[in-house]
PDB file of C-alpha atoms in Angstrom:
ATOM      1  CA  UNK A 798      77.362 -35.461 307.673  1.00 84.00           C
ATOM      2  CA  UNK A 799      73.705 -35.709 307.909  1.00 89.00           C
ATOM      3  CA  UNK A 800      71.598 -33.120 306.014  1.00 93.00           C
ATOM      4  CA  UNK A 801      68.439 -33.922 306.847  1.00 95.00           C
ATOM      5  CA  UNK A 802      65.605 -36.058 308.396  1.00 97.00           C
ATOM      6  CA  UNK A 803      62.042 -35.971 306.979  1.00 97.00           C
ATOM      7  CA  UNK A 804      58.903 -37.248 307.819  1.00 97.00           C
ATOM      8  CA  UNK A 805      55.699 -38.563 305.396  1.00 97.00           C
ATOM      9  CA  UNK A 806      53.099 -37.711 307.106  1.00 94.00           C
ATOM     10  CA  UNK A 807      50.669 -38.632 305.285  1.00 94.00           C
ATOM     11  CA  UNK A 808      51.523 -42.319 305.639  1.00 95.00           C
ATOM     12  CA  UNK A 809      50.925 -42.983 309.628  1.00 91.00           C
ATOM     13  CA  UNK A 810      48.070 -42.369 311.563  1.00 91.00           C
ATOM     14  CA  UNK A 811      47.617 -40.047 314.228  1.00 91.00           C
ATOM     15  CA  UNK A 812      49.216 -41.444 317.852  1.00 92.00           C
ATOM     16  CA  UNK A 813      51.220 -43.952 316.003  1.00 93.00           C
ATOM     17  CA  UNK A 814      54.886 -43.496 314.585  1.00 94.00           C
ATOM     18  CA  UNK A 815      55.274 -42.391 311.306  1.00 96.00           C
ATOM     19  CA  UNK A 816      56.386 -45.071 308.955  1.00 97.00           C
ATOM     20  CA  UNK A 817      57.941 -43.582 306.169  1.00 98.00           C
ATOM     21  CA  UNK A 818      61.114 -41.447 307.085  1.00 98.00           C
ATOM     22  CA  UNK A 819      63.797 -40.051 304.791  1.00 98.00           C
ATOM     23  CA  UNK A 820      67.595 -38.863 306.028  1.00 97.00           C
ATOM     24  CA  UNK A 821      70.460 -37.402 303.649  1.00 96.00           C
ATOM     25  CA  UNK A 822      74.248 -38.165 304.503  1.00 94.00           C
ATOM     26  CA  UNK A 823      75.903 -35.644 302.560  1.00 90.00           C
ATOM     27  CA  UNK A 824      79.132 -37.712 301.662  1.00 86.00           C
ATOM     28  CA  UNK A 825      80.936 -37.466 298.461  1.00 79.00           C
ATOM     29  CA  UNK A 826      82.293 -40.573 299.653  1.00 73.00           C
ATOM     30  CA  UNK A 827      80.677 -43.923 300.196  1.00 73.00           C
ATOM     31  CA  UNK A 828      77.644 -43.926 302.184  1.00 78.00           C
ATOM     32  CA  UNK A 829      76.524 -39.978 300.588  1.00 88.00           C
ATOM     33  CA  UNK A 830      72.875 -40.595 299.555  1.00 93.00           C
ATOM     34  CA  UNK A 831      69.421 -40.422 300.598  1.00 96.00           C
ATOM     35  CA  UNK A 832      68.013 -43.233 302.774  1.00 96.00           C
ATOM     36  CA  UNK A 833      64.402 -44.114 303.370  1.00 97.00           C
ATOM     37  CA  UNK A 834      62.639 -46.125 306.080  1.00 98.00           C
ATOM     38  CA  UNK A 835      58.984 -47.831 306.005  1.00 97.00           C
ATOM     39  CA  UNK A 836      59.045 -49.105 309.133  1.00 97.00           C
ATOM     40  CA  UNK A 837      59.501 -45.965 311.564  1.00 96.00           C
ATOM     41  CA  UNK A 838      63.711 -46.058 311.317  1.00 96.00           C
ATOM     42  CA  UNK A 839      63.697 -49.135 312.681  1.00 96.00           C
ATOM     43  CA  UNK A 840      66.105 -49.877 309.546  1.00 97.00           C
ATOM     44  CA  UNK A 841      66.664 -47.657 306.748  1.00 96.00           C
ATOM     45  CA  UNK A 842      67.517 -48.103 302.637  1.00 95.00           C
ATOM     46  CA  UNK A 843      68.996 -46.260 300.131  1.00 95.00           C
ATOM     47  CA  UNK A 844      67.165 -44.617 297.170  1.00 96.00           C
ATOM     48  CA  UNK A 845      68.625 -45.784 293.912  1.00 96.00           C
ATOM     49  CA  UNK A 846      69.559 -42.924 291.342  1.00 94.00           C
ATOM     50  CA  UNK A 847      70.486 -41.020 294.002  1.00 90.00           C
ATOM     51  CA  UNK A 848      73.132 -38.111 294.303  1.00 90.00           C
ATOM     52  CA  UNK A 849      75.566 -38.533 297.575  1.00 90.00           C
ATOM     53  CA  UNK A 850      75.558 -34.617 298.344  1.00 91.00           C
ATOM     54  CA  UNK A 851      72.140 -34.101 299.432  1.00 94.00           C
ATOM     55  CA  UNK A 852      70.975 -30.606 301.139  1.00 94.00           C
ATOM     56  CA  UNK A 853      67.182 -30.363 301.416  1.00 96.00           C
ATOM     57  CA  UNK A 854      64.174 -32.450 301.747  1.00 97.00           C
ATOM     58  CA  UNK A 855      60.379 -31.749 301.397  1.00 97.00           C
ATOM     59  CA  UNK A 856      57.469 -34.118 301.131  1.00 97.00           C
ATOM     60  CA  UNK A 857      54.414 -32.782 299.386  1.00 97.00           C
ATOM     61  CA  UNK A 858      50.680 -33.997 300.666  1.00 95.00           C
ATOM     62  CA  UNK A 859      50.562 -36.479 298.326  1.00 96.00           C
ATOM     63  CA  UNK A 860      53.840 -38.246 299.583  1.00 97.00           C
ATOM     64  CA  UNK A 861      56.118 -37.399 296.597  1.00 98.00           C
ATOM     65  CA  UNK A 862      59.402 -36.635 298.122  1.00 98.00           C
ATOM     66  CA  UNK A 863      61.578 -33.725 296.580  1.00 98.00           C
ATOM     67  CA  UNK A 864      65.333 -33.471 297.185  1.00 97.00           C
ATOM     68  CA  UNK A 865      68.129 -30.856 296.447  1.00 96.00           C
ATOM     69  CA  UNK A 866      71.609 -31.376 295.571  1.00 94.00           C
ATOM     70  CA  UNK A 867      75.001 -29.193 296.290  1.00 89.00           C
ATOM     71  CA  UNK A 868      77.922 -29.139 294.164  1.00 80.00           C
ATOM     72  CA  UNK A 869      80.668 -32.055 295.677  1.00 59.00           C
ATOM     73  CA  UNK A 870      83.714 -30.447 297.155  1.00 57.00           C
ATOM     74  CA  UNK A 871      85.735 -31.268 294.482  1.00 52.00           C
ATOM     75  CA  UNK A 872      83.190 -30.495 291.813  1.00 51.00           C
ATOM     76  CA  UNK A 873      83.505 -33.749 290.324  1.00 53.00           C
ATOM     77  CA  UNK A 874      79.293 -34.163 290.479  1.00 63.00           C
ATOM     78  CA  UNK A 875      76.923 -31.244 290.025  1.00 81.00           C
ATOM     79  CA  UNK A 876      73.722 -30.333 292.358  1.00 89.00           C
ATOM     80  CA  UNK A 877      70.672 -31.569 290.899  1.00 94.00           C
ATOM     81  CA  UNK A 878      66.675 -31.841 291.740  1.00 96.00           C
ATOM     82  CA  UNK A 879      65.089 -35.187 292.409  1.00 97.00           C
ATOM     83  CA  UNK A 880      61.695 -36.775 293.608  1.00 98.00           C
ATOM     84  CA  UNK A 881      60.018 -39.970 294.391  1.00 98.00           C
ATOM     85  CA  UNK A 882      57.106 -41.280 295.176  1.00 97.00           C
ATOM     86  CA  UNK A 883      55.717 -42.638 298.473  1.00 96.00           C
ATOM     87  CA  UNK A 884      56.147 -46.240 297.235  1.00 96.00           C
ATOM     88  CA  UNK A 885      59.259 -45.600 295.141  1.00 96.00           C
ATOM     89  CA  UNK A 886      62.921 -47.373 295.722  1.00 96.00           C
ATOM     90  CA  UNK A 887      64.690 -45.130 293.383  1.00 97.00           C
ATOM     91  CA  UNK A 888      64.612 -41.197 292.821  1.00 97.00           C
ATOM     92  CA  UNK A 889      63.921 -39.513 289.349  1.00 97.00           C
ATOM     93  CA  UNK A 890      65.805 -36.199 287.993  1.00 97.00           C
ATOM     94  CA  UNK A 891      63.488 -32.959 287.788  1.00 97.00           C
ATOM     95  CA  UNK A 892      66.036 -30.317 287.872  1.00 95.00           C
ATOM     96  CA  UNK A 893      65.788 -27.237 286.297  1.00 94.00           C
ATOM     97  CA  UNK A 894      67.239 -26.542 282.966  1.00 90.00           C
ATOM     98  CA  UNK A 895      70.375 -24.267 283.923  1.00 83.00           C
ATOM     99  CA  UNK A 896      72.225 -22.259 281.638  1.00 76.00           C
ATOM    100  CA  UNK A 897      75.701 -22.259 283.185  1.00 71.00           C
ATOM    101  CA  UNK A 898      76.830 -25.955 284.436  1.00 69.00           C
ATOM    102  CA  UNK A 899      78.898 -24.804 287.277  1.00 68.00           C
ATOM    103  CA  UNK A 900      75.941 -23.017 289.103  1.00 70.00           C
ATOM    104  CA  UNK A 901      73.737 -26.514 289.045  1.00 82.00           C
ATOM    105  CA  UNK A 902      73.820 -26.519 292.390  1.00 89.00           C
ATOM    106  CA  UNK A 903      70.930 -26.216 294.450  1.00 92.00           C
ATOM    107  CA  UNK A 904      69.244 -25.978 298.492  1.00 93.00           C
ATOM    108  CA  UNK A 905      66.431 -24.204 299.109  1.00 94.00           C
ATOM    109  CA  UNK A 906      63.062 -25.863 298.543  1.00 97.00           C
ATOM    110  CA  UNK A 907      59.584 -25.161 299.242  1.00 97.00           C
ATOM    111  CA  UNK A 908      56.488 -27.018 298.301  1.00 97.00           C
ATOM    112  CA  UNK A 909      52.638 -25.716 298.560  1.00 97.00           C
ATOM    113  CA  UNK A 910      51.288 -27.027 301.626  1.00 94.00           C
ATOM    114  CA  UNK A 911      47.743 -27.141 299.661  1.00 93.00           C
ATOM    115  CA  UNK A 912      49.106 -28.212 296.289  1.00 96.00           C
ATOM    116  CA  UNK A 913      51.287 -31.225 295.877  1.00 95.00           C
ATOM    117  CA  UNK A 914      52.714 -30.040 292.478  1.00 97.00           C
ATOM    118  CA  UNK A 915      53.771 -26.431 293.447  1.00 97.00           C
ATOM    119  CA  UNK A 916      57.685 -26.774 294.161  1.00 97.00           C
ATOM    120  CA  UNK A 917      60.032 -24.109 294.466  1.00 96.00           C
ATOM    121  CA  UNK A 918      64.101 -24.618 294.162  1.00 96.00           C
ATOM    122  CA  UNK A 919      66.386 -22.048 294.694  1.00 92.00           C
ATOM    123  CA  UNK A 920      70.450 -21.967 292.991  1.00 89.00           C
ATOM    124  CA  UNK A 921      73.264 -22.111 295.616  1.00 87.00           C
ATOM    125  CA  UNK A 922      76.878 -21.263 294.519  1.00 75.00           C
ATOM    126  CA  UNK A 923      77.605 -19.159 291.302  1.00 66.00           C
ATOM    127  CA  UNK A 924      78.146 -15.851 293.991  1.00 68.00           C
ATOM    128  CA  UNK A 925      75.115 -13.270 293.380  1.00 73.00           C
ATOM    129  CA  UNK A 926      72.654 -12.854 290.451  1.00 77.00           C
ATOM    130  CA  UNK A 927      71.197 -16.826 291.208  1.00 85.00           C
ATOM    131  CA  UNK A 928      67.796 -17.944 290.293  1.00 86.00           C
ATOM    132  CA  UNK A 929      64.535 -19.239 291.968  1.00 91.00           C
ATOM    133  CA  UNK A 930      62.358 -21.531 290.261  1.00 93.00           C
ATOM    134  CA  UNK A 931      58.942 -22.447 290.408  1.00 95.00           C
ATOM    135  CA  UNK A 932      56.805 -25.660 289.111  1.00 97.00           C
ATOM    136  CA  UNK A 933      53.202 -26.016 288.780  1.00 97.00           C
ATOM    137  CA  UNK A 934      53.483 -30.237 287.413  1.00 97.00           C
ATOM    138  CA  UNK A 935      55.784 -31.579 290.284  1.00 97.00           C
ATOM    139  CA  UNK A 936      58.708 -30.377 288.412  1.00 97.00           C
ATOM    140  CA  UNK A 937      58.123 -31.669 285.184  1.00 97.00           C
ATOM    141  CA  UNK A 938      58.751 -27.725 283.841  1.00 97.00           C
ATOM    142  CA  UNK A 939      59.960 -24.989 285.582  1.00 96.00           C
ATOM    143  CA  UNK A 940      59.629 -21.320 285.082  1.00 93.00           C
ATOM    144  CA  UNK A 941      61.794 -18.867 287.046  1.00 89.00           C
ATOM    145  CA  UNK A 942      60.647 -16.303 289.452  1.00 87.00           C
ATOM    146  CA  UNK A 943      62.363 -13.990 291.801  1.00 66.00           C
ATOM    147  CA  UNK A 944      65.252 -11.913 290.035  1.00 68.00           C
ATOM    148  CA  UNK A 945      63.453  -8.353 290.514  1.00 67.00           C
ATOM    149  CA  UNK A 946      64.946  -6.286 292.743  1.00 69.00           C
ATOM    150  CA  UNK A 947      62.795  -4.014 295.332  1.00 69.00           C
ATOM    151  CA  UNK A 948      63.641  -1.598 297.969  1.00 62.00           C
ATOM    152  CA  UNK A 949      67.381  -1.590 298.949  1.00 56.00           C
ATOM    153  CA  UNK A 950      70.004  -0.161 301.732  1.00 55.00           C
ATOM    154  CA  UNK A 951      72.916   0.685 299.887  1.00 54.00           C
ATOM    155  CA  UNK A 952      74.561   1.042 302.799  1.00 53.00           C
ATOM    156  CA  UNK A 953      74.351  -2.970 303.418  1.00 57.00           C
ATOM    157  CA  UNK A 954      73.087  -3.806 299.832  1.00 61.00           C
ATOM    158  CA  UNK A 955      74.199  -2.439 296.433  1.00 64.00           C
ATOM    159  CA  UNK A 956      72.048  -3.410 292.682  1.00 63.00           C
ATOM    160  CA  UNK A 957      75.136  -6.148 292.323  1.00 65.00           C
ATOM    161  CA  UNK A 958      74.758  -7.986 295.761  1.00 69.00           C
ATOM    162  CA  UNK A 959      71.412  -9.708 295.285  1.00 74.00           C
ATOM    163  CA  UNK A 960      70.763 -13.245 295.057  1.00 81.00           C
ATOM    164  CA  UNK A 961      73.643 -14.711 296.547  1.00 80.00           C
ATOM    165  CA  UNK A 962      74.168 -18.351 297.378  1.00 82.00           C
ATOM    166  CA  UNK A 963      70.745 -18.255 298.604  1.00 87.00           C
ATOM    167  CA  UNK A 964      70.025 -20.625 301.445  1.00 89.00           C
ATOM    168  CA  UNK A 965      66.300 -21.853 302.019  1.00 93.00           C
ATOM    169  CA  UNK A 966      63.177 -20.382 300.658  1.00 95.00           C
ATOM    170  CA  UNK A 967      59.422 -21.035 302.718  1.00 96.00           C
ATOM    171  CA  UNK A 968      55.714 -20.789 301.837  1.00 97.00           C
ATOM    172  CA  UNK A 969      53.856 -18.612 303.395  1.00 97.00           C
ATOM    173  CA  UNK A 970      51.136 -21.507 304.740  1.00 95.00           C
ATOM    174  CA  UNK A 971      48.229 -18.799 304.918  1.00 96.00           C
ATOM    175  CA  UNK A 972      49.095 -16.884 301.468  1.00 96.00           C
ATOM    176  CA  UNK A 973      50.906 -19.534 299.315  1.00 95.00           C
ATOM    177  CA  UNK A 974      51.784 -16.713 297.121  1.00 95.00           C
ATOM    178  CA  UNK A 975      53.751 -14.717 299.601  1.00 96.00           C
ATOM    179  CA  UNK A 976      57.394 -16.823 299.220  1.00 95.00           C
ATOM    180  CA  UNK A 977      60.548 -15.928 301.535  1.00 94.00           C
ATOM    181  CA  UNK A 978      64.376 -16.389 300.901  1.00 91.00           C
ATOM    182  CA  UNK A 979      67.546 -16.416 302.906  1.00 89.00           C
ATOM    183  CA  UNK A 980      70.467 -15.522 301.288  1.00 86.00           C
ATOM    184  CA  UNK A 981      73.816 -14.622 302.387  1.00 82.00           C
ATOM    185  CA  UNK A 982      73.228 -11.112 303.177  1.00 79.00           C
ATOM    186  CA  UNK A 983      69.678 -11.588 304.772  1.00 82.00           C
ATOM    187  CA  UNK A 984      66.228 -12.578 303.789  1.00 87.00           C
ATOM    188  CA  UNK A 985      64.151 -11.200 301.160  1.00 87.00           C
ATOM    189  CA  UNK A 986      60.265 -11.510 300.069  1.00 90.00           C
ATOM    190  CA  UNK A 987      57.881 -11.337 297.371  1.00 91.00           C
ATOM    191  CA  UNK A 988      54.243 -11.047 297.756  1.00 92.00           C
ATOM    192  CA  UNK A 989      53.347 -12.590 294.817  1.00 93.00           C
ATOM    193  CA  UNK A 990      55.395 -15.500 293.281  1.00 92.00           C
ATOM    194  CA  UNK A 991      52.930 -15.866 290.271  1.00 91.00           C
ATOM    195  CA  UNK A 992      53.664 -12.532 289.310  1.00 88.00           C
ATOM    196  CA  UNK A 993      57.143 -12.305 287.827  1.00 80.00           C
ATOM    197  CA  UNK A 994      56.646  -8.495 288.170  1.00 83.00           C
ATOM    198  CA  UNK A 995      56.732  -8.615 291.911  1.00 86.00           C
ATOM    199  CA  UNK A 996      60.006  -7.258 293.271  1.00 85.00           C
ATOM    200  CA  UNK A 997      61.478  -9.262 296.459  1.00 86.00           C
ATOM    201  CA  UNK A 998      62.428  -6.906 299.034  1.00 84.00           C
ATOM    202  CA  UNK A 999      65.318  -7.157 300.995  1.00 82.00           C
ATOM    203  CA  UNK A1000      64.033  -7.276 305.061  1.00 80.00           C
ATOM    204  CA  UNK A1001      66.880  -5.063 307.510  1.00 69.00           C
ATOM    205  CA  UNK A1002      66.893  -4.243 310.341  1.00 64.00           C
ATOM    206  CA  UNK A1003      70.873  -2.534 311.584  1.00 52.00           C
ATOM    207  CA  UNK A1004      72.300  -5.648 308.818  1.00 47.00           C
TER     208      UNK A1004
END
């Protein structure tokens, strides 16, 4: 099905439609892919290089497109991390290095409204215990961020239950530092992503 529709914004002007559109089908079949328009979905194209199990889309200020990849059903392809430029007809690999190949698999993304080379990417499957990265060169390297564990509920959270098959991730727009998660037991956040010292802290509330 579809995953996703994304706009560039930066390439229409205000009170006119935007020209440059993006839309994931999410397809291990034929047709899975990302698809772009330049002409306000009046017809659409797919990205070469492309993955056909996309999850998330972001596009920075600059117009670089990032995308993030699930696992297939059948495991036959592996998530990944991709981008592209505004003019681009094909998408390049960025993902993170991972140490275990079955948890390359990856959804939530974030990019610094205020920096076009700040990107965030968060693991998906693997159960709990997944990683967060973060890139300050458009994904060229990563470093990884958000494993240390704050204030808990043991009633709803034990030490082993963190990080799991986390969801999305957000920007705080008015404190880029302060970054959000969803996981599958709730949401979590750190006030300071630069700091790998920061604990996220899981947010209840009767969970």
């Amino acid at each position: 099905g579809m995953s996703f529709v994304a706009f560039d914004k930066g390439s229409g002007q205000k009170g006119k439609p935007t020209p440059i559109m993006y839309t994931g089908i999410n397809d291990p079949g034929a047709g899975g892919g990302v698809w772009k328009s330049t002409d306000a979905g009046e017809s659409w194209k797919p990205l070469a290089g492309g993955l056909t199990t996309p999850a998330r889309c972001a596009v920075a200020v600059d117009g670089t497109v990032f995308i993030t990849y699930t696992n297939s059903k059948n495991s036959e392809s592996k998530g990944a991390v991709q981008k592209a430029s505004r003019d681009a007809t094909s998408l390049t690999d960025c993902t993170p290095p991972i140490e275990s190949p079955e948890k390359q698999s990856f959804i939530g993304l974030a990019l610094d409204p205020t920096d076009p080379k700040i990107v965030c990417v968060s693991q998906f499957l693997g159960a709990f215990g997944l990683e967060t990265f973060r890139s300050t060169d458009a994904g060229a390297t990563w470093t990884k961020v958000g494993n240390v564990h704050g204030a808990t509920d043991g009633a709803s959270r034990d030490k082993s239950q963190w990080f799991g098959n986390i969801g999305q991730i957000a920007i705080n727009p008015f404190n880029t530092k302060e970054v959000w998660m969803a996981d599958w037991l709730g949401v979590l956040r750190t006030p300071d992503i630069t700091d790998a010292s920061k604990p996220w802290d899981y947010l209840y509330a009767g969970h």
